[in-house]
Each structure stands twice: as C-alpha cells, then as structure tokens.
Short mmCIF file of C-alpha atoms in Angstrom, two decimals:
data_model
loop_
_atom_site.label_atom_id
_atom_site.label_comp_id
_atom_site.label_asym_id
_atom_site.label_seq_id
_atom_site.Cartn_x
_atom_site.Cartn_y
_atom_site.Cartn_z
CA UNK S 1 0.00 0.00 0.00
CA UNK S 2 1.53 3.38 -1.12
CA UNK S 3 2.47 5.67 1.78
CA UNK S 4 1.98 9.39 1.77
CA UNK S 5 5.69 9.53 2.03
CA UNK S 6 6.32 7.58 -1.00
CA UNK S 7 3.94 9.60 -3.15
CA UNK S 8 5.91 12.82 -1.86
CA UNK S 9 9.43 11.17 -2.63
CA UNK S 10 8.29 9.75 -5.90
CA UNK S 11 7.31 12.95 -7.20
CA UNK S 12 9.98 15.14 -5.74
CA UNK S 13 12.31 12.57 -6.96
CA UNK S 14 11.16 12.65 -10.68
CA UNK S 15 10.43 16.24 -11.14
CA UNK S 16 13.18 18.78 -10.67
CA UNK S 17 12.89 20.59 -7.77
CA UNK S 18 9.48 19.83 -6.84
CA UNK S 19 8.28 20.34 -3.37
CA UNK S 20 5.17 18.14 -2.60
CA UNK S 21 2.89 17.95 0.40
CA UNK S 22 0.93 14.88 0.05
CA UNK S 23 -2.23 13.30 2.21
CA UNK S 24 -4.50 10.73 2.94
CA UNK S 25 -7.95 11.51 2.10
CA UNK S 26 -9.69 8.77 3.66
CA UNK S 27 -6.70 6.73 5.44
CA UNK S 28 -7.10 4.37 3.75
CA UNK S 29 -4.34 4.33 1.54
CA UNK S 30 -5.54 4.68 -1.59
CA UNK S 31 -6.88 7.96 -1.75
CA UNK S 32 -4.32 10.62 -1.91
CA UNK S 33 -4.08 14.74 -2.36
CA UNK S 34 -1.17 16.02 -3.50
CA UNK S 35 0.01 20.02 -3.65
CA UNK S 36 2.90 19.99 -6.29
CA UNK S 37 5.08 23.17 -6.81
CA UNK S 38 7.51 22.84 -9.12
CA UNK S 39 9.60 25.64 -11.69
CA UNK S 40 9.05 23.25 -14.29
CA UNK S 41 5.73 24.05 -14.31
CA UNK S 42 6.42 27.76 -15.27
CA UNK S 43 5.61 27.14 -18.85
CA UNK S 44 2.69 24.65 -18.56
CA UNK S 45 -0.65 24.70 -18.64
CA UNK S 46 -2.77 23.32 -15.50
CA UNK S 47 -3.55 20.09 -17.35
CA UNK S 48 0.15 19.63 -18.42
CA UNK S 49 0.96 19.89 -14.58
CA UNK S 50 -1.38 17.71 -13.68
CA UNK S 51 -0.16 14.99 -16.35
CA UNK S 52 3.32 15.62 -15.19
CA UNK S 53 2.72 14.59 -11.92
CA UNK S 54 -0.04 11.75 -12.98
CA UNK S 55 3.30 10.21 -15.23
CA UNK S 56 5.25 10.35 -12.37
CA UNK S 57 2.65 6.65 -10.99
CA UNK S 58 1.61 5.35 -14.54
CA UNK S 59 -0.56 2.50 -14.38
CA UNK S 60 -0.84 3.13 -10.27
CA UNK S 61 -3.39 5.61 -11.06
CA UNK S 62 -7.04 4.08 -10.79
CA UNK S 63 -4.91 0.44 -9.28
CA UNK S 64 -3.34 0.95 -5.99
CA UNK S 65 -3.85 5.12 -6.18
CA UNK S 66 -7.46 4.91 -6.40
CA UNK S 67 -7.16 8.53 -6.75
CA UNK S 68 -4.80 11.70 -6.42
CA UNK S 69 -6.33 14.86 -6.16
CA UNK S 70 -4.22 17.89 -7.49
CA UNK S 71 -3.07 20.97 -6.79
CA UNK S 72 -0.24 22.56 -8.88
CA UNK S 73 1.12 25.71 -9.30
CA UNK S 74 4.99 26.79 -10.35
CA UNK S 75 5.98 28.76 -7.26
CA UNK X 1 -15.06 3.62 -38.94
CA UNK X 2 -11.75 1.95 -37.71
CA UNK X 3 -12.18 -1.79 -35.92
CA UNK X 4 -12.63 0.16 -32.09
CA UNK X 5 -16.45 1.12 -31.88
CA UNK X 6 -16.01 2.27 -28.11
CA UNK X 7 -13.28 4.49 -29.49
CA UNK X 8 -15.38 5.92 -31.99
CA UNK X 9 -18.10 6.45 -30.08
CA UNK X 10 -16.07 8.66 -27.54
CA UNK X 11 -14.35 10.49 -30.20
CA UNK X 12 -17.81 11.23 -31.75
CA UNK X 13 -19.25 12.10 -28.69
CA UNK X 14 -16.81 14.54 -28.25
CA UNK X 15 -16.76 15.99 -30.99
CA UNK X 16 -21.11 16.43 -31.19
CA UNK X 17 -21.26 17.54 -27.81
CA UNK X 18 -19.87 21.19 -27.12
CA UNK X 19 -20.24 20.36 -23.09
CA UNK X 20 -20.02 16.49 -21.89
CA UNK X 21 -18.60 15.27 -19.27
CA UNK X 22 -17.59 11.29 -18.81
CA UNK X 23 -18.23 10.24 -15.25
CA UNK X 24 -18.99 7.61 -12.84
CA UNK X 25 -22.73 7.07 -12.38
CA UNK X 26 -24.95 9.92 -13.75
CA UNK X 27 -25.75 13.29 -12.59
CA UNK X 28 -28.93 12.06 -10.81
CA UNK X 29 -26.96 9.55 -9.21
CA UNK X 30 -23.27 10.11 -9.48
CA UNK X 31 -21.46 7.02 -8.49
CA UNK X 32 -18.25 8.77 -7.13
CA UNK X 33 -18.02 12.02 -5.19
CA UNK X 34 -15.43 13.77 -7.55
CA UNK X 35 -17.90 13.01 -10.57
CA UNK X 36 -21.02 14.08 -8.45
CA UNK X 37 -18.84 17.67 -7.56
CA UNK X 38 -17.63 18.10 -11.36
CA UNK X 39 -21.27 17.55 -12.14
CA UNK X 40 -22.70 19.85 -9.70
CA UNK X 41 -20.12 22.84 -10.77
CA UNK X 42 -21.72 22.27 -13.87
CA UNK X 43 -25.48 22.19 -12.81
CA UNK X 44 -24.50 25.00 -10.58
CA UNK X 45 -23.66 27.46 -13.46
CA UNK X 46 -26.73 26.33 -14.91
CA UNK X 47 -25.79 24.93 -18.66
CA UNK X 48 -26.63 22.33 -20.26
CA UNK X 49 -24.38 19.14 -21.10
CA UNK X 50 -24.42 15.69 -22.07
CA UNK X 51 -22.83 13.14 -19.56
CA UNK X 52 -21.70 9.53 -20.19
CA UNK X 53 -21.15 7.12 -17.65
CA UNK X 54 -18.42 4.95 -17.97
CA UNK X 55 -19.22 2.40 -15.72
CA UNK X 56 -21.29 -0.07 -17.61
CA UNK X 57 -18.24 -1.02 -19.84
CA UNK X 58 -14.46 -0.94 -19.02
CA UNK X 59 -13.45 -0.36 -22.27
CA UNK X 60 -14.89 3.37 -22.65
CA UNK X 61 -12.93 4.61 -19.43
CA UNK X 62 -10.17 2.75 -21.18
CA UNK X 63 -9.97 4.15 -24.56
CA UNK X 64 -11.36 7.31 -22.94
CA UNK X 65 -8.02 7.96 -20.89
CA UNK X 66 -6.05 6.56 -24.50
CA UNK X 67 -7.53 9.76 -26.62
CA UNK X 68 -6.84 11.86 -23.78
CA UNK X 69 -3.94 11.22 -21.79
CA UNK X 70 -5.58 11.92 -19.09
CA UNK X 71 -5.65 8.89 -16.35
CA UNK X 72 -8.68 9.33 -14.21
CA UNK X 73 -12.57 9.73 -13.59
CA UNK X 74 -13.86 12.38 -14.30
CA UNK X 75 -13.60 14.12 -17.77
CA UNK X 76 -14.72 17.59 -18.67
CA UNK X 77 -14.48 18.47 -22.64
CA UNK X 78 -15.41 21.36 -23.52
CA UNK X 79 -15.53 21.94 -27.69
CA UNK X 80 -13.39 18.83 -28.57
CA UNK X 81 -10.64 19.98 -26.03
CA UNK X 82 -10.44 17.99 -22.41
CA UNK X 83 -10.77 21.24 -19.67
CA UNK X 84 -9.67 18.60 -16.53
CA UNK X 85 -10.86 16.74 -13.75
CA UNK X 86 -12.77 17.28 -10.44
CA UNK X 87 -9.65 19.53 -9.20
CA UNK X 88 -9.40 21.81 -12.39
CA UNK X 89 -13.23 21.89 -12.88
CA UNK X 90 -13.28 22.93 -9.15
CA UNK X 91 -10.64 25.66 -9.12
CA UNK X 92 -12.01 26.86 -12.52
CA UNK X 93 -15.64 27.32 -10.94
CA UNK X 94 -13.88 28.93 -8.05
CA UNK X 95 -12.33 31.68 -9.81
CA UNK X 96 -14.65 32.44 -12.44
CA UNK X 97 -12.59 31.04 -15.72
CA UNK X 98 -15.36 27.50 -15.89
CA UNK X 99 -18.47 30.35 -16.81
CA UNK X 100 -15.94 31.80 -19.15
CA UNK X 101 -14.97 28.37 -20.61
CA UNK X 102 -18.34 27.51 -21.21
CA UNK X 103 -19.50 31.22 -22.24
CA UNK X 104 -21.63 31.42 -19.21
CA UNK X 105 -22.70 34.24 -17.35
CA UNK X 106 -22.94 32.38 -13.61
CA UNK X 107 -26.39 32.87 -11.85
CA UNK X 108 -26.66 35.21 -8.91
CA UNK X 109 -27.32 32.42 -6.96
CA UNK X 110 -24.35 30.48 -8.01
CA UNK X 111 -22.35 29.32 -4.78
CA UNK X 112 -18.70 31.07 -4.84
CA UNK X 113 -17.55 27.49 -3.75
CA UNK X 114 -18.11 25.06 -5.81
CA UNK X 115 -20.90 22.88 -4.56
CA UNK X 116 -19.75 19.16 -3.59
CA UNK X 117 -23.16 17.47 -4.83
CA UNK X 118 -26.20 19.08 -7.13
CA UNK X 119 -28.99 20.60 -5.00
CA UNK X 120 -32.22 18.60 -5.46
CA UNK X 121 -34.23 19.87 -7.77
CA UNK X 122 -31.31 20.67 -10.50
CA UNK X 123 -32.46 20.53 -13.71
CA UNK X 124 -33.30 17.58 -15.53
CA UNK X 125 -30.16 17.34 -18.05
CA UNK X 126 -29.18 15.03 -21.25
CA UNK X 127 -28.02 11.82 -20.84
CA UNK X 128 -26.59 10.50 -23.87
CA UNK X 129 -25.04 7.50 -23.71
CA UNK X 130 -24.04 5.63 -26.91
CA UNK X 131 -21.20 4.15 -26.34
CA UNK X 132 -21.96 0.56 -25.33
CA UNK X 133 -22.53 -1.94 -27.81
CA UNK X 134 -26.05 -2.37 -28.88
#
C-alpha cells in the first residue's frame, strides 16, 4: 500500500525541484491529495501539470492510487 | 469507422457535444463524489451538457483515458478539447474562468464554492449515452 511519504518522494524525486505535500484523504491508503510546486511548471498549462505529476505513478493511477487529487502551481 | 467502436463512439461524442462530461454514475446519481462535484459545478452554473457514464463497460474509461492522456474519472471536454478533472473543474468554478470556458454568465445564486453534490431539484439534463454496444 503506497504511503503518503512515497507519493511525496516519488514525485519530488522525478520532477526537478518539486516540493510536494501529500495526504490521505480517507486513510485508507488509496486515496491521496497532492500540492505539487515545481519551476518546471512555469511554462505549462494546468492540465500539463497535472499529467506531469499523474506520469510520475503510470498505471498506479485508478490500481493501488485509487485517486490523487491535485493541486499545482509553479511557485 | 476503424475496428474500435467504443473508441469511436467517444471520439464522436466529443466531438457532437460542445459540453459532456464522462463520469462515474450519472448526474442524478453520481457514483463517485469527484464526478457528483464536477457535475454539480456544472449544474451549478446552470448549462446544459451531455454526460456519459463509464461504468457499464471498461473499455470506454479505457480508450477514454487513451484519446486523452488523461488517467482518471472524471472528464470535462469542452468543444473537442479535455478542460480537466474534479480539481481543475473545481478551481475553474472557483475563480470564475469555468463560466468563461463555457461562455456562461454564472447565476446570482451560483455558490462562490463550488458545490460538492447538485442541490435537489437541479435541472433535468441530457443523458446521452451511446457508447456501449447495442
């Protein structure tokens, strides 16, 4: 079962200089909210942040991440 | 036609509705709360829109997320071109730019924040739903 911490190192890991807060919606691991800012964003639309951060778990999304609810913004 | 009905069928919806939004469940009876809030921005601001669910057959959610890159339920096009999920739907309702997408003036009595379920009573909407094999 994915952790809140993993989600946050995943993401931090695969996009430069992200910082990431990331909960549990319902605790039950599955259901996650993540606030993503990133200076990669800078140049990309709201849905391109949100795919950059849904690419970061693939196939996860809608298996073991039920769902991640978003938040991104570039600073 | 190509040899992926379901495929087609999305891409035509798409592309014959100017507003539809691909959920879980239906707006009377959304199945999932992020699909029953995306629907209720929408019922909120008062427009018309056709909504497929895509829980009767795997394969639409499926070949749904393939045309958009887009990974999860739900889906908000607006004129061929995907506007986002719950969270983007949300924040756009929030701050004024979902009216403008749709070219909407928001009613007076439109919450500021975006409603998490329709109020009973909302009004009675389109359900079009073609895309399961007859």
């Amino acid at each position: 079962m994915p952790s809140t911490d993993d989600l946050k190192q995943r993401i931090e890991a695969a996009i430069p200089g992200a910082r990431a807060e990331v909960s549990d919606l319902t605790g039950g691991g599955d259901h996650f909210r993540a606030s993503v800012i990133a200076p990669d964003f800078a140049n990309l639309s709201r849905i391109e942040q949100h795919r950059r951060v849904y690419a970061v778990f693939g196939a996860e999304i809608g298996g073991p991440i039920h769902a991640l609810s978003l938040e991104t913004r570039a600073e | 036609m190509s040899d992926n009905p379901v495929r087609d069928a999305i891409t035509e919806a798409i592309t014959s509705h100017d507003i539809i939004l691909f959920m879980k469940g239906t707006p009377e009876q959304p199945m999932c709360g992020f699909s029953a809030r995306t629907a209720a921005a929408l019922e909120a601001l008062g427009t018309e829109y056709a909504a497929v669910d895509v829980l009767p057959d795997p394969r639409i959610r499926a070949e749904l997320s393939s045309i958009s890159n887009w990974p999860t339920i739900p889906q908000l096009f607006v004129r061929g071109e995907l506007v986002g999920g719950c969270d983007i739907v949300t924040e756009m309702y929030e701050s004024g730019e979902l009216a403008d997408a749709l070219g909407v003036h928001a009613p007076a009595e439109a919450p500021a924040h975006a409603p998490a379920a329709a109020e009973p009573g909302a009004p009675p909407l389109t359900i079009d739903n073609n895309l399961v094999d007859r």
